Short mmCIF file of C-alpha atoms and ligand atoms in Angstrom, two decimals:
data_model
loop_
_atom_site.label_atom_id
_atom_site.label_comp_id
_atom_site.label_asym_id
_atom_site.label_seq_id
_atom_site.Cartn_x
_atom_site.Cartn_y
_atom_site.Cartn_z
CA UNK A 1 -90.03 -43.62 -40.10
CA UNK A 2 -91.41 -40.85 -38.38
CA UNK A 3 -93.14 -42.59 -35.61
CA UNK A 4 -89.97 -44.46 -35.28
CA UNK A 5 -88.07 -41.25 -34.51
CA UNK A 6 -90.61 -40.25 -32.25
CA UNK A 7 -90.29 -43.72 -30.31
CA UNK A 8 -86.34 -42.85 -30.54
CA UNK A 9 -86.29 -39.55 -28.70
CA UNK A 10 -89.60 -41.51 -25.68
CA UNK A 11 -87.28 -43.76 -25.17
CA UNK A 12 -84.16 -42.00 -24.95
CA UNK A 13 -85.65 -39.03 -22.41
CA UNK A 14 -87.35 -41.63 -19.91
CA UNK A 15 -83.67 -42.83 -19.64
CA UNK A 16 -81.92 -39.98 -19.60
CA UNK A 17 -84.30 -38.81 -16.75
CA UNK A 18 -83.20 -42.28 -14.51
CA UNK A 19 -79.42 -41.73 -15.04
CA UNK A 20 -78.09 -41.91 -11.50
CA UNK A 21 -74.39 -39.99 -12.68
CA UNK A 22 -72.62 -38.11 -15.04
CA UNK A 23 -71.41 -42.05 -16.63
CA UNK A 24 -74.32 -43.43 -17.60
CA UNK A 25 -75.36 -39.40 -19.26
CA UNK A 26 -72.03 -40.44 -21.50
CA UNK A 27 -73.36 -44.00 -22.26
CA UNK A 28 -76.40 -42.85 -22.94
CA UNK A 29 -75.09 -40.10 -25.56
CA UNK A 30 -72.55 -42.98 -27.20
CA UNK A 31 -76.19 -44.76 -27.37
CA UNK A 32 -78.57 -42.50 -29.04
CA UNK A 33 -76.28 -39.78 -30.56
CA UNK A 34 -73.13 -41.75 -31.14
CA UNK A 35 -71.66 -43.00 -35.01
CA UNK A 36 -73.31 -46.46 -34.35
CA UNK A 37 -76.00 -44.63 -31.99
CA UNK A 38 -79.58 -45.59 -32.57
CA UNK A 39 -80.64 -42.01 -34.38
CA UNK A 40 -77.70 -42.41 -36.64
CA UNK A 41 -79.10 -46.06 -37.78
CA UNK A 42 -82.21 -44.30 -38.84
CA UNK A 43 -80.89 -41.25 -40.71
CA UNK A 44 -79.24 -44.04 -42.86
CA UNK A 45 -82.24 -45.54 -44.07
CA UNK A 46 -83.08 -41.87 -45.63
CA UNK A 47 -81.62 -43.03 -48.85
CA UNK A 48 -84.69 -44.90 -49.20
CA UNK A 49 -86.98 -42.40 -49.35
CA UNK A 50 -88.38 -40.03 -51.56
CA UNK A 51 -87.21 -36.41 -52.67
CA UNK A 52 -90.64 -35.48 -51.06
CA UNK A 53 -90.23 -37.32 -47.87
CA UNK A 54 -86.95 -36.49 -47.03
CA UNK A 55 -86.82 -32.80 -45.82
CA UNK A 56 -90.37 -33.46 -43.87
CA UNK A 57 -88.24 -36.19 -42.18
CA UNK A 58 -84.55 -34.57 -41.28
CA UNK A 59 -86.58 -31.84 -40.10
CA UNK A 60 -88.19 -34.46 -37.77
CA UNK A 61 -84.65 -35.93 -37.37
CA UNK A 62 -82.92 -32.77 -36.50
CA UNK A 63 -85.70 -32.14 -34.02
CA UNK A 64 -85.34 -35.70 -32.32
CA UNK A 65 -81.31 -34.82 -32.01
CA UNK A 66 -81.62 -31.69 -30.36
CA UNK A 67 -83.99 -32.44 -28.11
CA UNK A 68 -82.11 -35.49 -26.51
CA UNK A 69 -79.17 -32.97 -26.92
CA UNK A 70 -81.16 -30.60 -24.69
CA UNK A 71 -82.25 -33.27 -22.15
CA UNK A 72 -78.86 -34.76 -21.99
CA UNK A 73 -76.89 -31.54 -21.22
CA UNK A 74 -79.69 -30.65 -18.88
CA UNK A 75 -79.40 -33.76 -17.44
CA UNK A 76 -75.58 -33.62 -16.72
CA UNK A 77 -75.37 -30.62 -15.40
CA UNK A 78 -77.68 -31.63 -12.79
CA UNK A 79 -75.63 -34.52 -11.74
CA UNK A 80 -72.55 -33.03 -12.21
CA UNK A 81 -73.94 -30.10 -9.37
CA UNK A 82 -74.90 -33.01 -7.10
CA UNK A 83 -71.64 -34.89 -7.30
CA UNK A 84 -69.35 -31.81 -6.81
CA UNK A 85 -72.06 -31.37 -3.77
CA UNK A 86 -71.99 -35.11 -2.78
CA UNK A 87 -67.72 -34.10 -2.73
CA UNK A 88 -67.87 -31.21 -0.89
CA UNK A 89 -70.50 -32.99 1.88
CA UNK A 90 -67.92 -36.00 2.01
CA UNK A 91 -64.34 -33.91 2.59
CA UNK A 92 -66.02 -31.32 4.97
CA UNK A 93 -64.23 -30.58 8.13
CA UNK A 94 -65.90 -29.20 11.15
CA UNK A 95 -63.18 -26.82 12.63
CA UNK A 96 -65.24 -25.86 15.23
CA UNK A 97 -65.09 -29.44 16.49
CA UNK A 98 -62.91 -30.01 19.68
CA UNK A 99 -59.47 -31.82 18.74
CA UNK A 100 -58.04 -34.72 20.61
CA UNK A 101 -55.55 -33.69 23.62
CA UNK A 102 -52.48 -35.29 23.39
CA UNK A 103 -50.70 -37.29 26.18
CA UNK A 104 -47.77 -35.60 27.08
CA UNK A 105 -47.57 -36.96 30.56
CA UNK A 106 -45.59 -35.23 33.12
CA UNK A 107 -42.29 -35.25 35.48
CA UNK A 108 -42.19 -38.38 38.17
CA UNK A 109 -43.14 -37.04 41.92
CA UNK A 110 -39.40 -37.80 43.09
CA UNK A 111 -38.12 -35.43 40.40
CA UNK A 112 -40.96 -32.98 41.52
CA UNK A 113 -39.89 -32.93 44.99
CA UNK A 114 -36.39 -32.96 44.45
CA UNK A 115 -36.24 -30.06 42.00
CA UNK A 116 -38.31 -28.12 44.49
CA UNK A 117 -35.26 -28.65 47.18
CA UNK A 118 -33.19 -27.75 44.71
CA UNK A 119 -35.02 -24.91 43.83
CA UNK A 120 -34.86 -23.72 47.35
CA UNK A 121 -31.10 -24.08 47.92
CA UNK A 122 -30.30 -22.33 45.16
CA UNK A 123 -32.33 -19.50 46.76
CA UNK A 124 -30.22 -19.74 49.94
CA UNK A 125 -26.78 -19.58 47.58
CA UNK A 126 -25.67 -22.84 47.39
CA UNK A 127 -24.65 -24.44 44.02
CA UNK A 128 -25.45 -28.13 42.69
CA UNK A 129 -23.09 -30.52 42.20
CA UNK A 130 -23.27 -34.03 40.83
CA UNK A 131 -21.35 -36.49 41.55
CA UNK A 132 -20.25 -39.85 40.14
CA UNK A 133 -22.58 -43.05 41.31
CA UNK A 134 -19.28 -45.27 40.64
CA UNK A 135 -17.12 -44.42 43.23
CA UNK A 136 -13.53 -45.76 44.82
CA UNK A 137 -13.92 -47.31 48.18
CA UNK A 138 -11.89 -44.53 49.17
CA UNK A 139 -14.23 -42.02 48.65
CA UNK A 140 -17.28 -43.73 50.00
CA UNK A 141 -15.39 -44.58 52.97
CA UNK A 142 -12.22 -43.94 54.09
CA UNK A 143 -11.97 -40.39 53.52
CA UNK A 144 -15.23 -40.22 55.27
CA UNK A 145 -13.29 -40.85 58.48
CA UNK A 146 -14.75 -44.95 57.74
CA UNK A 147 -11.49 -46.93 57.56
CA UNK A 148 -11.20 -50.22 56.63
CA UNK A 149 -12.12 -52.80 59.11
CA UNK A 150 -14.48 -49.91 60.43
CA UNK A 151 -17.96 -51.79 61.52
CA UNK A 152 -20.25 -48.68 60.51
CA UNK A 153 -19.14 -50.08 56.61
CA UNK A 154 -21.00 -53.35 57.80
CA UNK A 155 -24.56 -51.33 58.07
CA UNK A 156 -24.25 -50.24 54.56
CA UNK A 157 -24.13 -53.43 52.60
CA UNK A 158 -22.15 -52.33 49.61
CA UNK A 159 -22.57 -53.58 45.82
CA UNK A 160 -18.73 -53.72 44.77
CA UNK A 161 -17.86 -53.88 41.06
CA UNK A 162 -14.00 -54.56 42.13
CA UNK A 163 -12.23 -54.96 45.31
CA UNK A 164 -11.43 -50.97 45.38
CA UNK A 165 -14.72 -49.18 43.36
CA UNK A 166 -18.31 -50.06 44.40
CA UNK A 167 -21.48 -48.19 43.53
CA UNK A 168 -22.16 -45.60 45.97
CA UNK A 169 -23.58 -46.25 49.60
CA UNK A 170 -24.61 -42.52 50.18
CA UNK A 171 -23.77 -38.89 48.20
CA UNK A 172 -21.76 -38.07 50.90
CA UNK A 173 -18.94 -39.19 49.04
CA UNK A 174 -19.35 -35.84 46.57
CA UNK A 175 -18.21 -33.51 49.90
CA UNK A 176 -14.72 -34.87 49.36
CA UNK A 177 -14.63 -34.07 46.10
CA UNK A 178 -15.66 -31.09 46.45
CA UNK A 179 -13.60 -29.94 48.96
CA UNK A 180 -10.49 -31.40 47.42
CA UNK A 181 -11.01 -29.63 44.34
CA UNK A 182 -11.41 -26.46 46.01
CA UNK A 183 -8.34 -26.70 47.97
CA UNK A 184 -6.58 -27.44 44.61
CA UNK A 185 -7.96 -24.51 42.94
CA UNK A 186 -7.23 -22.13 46.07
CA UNK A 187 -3.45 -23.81 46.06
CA UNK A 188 -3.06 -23.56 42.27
CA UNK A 189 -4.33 -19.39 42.44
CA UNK A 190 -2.35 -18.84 45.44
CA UNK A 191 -5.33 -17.84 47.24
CA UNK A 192 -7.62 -18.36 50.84
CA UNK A 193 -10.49 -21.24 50.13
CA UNK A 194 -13.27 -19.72 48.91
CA UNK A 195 -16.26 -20.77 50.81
CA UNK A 196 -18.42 -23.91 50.09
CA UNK A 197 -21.95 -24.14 49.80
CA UNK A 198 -23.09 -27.23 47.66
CA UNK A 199 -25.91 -29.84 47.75
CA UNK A 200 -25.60 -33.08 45.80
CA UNK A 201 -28.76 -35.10 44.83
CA UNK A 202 -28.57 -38.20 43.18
CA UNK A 203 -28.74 -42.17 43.15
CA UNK A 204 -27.45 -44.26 45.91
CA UNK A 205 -27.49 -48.35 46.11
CA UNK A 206 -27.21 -50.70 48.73
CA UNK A 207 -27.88 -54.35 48.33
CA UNK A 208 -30.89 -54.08 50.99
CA UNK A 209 -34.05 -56.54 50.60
CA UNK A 210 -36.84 -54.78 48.74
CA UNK A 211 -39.74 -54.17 50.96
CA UNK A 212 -42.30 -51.10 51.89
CA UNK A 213 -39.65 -48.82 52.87
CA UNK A 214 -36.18 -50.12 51.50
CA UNK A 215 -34.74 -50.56 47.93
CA UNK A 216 -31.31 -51.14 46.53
CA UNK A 217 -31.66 -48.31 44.92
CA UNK A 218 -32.78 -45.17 46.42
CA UNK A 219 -32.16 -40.96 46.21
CA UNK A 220 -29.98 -38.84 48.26
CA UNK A 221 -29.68 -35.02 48.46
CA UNK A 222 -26.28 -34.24 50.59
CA UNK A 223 -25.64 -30.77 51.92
CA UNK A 224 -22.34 -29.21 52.72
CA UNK A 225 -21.33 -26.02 53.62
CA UNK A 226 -17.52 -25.23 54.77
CA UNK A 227 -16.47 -21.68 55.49
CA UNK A 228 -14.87 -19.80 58.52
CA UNK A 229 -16.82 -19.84 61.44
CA UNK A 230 -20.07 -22.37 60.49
CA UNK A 231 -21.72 -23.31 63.87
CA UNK A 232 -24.35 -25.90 64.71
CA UNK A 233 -26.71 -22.94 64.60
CA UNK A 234 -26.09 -21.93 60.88
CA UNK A 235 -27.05 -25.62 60.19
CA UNK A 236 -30.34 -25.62 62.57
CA UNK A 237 -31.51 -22.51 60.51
CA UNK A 238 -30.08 -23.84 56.91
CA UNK A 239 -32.58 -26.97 57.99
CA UNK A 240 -35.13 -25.08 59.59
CA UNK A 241 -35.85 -23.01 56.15
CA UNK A 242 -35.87 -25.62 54.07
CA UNK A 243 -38.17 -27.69 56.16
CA UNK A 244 -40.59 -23.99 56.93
CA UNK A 245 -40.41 -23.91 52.79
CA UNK A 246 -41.78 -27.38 52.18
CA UNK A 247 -44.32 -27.86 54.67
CA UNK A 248 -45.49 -24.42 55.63
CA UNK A 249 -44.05 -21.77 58.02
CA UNK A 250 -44.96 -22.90 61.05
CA UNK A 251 -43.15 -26.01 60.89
CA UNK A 252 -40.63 -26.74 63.53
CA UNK A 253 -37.52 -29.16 63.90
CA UNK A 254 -35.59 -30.40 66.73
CA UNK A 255 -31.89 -32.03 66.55
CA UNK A 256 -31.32 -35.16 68.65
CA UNK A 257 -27.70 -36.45 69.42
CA UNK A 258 -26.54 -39.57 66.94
CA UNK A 259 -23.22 -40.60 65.79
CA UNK A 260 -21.98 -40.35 62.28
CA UNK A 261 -18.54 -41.24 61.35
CA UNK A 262 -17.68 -38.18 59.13
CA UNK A 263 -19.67 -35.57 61.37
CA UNK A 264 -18.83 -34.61 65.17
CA UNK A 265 -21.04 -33.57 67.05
CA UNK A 266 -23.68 -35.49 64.69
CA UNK A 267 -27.45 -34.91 65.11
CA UNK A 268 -30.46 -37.10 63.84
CA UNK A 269 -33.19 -34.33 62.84
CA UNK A 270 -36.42 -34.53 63.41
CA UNK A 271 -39.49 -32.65 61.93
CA UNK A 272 -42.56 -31.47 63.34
CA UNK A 273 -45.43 -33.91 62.38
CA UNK A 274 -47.55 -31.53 59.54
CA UNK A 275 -50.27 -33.87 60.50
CA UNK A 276 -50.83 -32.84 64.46
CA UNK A 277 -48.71 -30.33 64.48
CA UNK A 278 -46.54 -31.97 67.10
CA UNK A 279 -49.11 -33.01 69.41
CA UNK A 280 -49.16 -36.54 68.79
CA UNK A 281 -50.83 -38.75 66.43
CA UNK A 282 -50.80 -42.21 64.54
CA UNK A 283 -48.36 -41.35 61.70
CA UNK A 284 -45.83 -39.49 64.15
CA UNK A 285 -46.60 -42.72 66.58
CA UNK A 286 -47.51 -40.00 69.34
CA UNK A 287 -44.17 -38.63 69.34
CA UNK A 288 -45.26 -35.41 67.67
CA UNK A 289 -41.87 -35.79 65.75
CA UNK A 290 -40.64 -37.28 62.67
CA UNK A 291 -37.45 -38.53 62.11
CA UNK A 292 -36.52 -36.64 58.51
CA UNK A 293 -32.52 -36.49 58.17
CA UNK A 294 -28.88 -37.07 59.37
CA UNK A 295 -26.56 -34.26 60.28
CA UNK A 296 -23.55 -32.26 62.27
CA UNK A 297 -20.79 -30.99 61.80
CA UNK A 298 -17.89 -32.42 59.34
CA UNK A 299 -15.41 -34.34 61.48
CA UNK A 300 -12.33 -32.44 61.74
CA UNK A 301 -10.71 -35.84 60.65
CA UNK A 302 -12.66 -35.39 57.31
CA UNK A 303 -11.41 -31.37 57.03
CA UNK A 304 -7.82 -32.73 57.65
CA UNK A 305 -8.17 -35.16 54.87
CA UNK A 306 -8.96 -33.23 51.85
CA UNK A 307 -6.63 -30.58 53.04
CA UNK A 308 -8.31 -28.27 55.26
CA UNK A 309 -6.88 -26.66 58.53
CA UNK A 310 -10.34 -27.46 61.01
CA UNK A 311 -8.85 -24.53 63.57
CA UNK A 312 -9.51 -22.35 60.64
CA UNK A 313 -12.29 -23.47 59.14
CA UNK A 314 -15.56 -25.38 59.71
CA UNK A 315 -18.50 -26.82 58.32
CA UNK A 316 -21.59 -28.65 58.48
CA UNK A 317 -22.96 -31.41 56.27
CA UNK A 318 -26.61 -33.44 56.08
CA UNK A 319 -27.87 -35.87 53.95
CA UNK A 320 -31.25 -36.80 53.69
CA UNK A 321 -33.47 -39.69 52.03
CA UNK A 322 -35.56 -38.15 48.97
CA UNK A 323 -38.13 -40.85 49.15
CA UNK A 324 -38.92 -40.45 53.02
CA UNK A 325 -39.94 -36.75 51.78
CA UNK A 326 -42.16 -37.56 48.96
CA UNK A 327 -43.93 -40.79 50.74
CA UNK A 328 -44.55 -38.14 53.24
CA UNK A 329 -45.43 -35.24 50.76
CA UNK A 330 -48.03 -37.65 48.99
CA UNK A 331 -49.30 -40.03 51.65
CA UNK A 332 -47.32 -43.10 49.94
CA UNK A 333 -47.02 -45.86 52.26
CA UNK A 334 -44.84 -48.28 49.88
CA UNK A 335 -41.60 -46.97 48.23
CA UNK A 336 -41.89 -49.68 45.26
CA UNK A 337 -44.89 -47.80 43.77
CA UNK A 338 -42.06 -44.97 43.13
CA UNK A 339 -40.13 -47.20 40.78
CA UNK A 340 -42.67 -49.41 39.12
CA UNK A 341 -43.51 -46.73 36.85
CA UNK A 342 -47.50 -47.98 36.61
CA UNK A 343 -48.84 -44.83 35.08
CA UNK A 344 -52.07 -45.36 37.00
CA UNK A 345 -50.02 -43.92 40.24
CA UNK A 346 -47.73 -41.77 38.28
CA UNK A 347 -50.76 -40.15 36.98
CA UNK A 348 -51.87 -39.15 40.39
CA UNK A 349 -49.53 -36.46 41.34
ZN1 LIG B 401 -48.46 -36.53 64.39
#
């Protein structure tokens, strides 16, 4: 009985000393140690013995249970330090480790540009004003000194949504409003018109083909200024700065005669090529020049219409293309690249 205790407590230390985890320590207790647990089989066969034999063997016995005791709790604790290790290994985080930079993309190069226009205007004390993009005919047009029948309507082909509102042809149409409202607010306060300085970016549509340089829908920035005693020269500097503040102070413009409707005398502007400086090279076609905007000063017709006295006061409006400065700005050669938002270009600028 003896040597089969001893055999017990061999085998039950070689496989206490395999168990992989904390489980099989458990199983292995339930095993030896447990109610129907090997050592318990033998103690009750003791019955059997005799009053000599039996302290000599539960001494034995005793000895066999505390020693797998022993090796089991020595046993567990070492697993149980290598599993809470094992844990600790698995849920580490390395803080020190460089995190993942999130997209968060950034504005669109025609919103770049025209912000910094805007930016600059405001500098020079004008306001911003937006206008509507659906707009009566009468707007667009005919108070624009462009009456019906009038062929210069012809060169803007028009998108109408009824016979008397179309989308906008040009932001033009926002003067008017403008000046009509002030000459309502100066009527209703019983007062002189305050003087206007405004500039009115925004969408424009014409039903043009889409190619390189054209698209039905394209950006405006409009300028108007109306006030007592505005020359020709107030608008040549007005242009002049803002032209000096996006392409460097040494940049030049010259105003060529034209004919606008709304404006009289009118003026196509041109600016100094920033790539030869205006002695004449492939993008300025030799010319030294680049055509940039339209301009002059607002028809007295126009004044007349939305209420103003032109031998008081006078004015000057432009308008130009917000595309033709960023393709410029950037180097673009095709003005579909601005609206196909393919974030491979977008990411460029
Ligand atoms: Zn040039």
């Amino acid at each position: 009985m003896k040597e089969k205790l001893e055999q017990i407590k061999t085998l039950a230390i070689s496989e206490i000393c395999t168990a992989e985890n904390t489980k099989q320590i458990e199983e292995l207790r339930v095993k030896f140690l447990g109610k129907k647990g090997e050592l318990t089989n033998i103690l009750k066969q003791m019955g059997s013995l005799t009053a000599e034999e039996r302290p000599i063997i539960g001494q034995v016995a005793n000895a066999v249970r505390s020693d797998i005791e022993n090796a089991l709790s020595e046993k567990k604790s070492l697993l149980e330090e290598n599993e809470k290790n094992a844990q600790i290994e698995k849920e580490y985080i390395d803080i020190t480790m460089s995190g993942k930079k999130p997209n968060i993309g950034h504005l669109h190069p025609l919103t770049i540009v025209s912000d910094e226009i805007k930016e600059i205007f405001l500098g020079m004390g004008f306001s911003v004003s937006q206008g509507s993009e659906v707009e009566f005919d009468e707007y667009n047009f005919t108070k624009l000194n462009l009456p019906e029948n009038h062929p210069a309507r012809d060169t803007q082909d028009t998108f109408y949504i009824t016979e008397k509102i179309l989308l906008r042809t040009q932001t033009s149409s926002v003067q008017v409003h403008v000046m009509e409202e002030e000459v309502a607010k100066a009527k209703a306060e019983n007062r002189e018109l305050s003087p206007i300085r405004i500039i009115s970016p925004g969408r424009v549509y014409r039903s043009d083909a889409v190619d390189a340089t054209h698209s039905p829908l394209f950006h405006q920035i409009e300028g108007l200024v109306v006030d007592k005693g505005v020359t020709m020269a107030d608008l040549k500097g007005t242009l002049e700065t803002l032209m000096q503040k996006l392409y460097g102070a040494d940049c030049k413009i010259r105003l060529r005669p034209h004919h606008f409707p709304f404006t009289e005398p009118s003026a196509e502007v041109d600016v100094m090529c920033f790539k030869c400086k205006g002695t004449g090279c492939s993008m300025c076609k030799q010319e030294g020049y680049i055509e940039l905007l339209g301009a002059g000063m607002v028809h007295p017709k126009v004044l007349q219409g939305c209420g103003i006295d032109p031998e008081i006061y006078s004015g000057f409006a432009f308008g130009l293309g917000l595309e033709r400065i960023v393709m410029r700005r950037y180097g673009i050669t095709d003005m579909r690249l601005l609206y196909e938002n393919d974030v491979r270009f977008l990411k460029q600028f």
